[in-house]
Tab-separated table of C-alpha atoms in Angstrom:
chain	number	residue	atom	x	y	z
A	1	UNK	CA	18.250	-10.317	-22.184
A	2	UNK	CA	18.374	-12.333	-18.909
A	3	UNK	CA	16.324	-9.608	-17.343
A	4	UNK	CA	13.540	-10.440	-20.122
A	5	UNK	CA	13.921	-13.988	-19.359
A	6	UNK	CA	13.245	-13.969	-15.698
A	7	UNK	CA	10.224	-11.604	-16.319
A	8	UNK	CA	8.725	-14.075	-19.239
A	9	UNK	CA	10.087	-17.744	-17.284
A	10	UNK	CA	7.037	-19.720	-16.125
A	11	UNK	CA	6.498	-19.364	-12.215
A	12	UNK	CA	7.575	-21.899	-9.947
A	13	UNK	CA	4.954	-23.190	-7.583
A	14	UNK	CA	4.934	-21.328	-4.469
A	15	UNK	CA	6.147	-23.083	-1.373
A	16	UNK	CA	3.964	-20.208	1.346
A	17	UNK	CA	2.057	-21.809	3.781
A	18	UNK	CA	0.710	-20.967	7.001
A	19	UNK	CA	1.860	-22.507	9.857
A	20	UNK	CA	0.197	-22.409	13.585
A	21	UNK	CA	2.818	-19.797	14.767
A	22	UNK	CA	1.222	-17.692	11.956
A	23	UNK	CA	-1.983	-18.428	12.619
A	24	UNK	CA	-1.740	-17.942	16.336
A	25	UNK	CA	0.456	-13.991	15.671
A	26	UNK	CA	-2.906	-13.212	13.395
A	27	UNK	CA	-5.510	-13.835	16.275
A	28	UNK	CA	-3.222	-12.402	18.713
A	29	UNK	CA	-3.175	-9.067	16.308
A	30	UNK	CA	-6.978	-9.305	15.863
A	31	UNK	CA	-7.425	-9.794	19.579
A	32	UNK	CA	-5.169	-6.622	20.714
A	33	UNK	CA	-6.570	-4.678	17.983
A	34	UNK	CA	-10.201	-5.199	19.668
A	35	UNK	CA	-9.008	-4.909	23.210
A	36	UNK	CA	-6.937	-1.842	22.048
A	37	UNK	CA	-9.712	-0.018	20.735
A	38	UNK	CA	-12.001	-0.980	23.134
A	39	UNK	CA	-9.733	0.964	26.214
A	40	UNK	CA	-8.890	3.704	24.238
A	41	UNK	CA	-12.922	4.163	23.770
A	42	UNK	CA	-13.160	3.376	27.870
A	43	UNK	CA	-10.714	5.738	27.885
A	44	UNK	CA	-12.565	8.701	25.957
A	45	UNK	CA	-16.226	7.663	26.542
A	46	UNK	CA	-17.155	10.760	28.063
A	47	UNK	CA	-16.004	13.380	25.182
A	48	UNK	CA	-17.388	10.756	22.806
A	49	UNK	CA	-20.134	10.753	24.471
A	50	UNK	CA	-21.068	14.226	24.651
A	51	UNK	CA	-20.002	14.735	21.407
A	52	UNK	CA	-22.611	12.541	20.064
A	53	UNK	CA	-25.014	14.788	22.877
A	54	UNK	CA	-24.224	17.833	21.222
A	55	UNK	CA	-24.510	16.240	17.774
A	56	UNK	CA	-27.661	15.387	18.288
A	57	UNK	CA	-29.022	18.306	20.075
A	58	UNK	CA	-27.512	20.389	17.274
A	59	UNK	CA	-29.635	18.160	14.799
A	60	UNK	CA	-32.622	18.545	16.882
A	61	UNK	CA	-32.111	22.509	17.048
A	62	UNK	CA	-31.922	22.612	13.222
A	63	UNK	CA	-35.332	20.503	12.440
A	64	UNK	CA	-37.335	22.444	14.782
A	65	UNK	CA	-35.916	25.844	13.345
């Protein structure tokens, strides 16, 4: 029965908030996630690269066939 009751009792206003030390942890996340990504593309830019080459060549090849 009290398990009922706690599922059915009205909510109690929520007391979350944001404060700056939250805030500031998000754009720190957001900012390493960019920075992250952007050195691990520096760091495989030239397979990407010709990937994408070969991809496209491949497409070429295929329309002209």
């Amino acid at each position: 029965m009290s398990l009922i009751e706690t599922v059915w009792s009205p909510a109690q206003r929520p007391s979350a908030y944001l404060d700056p030390g939250s805030g500031s942890f998000i754009l720190q996340l957001i900012i390493a996630s960019l920075v992250g990504g952007l050195f691990a593309l520096k760091l495989y830019w030239k397979k990407v690269r010709s990937f994408l080459r070969s991809a496209l060549r491949r497409k070429d090849n295929e329309d002209q066939g």
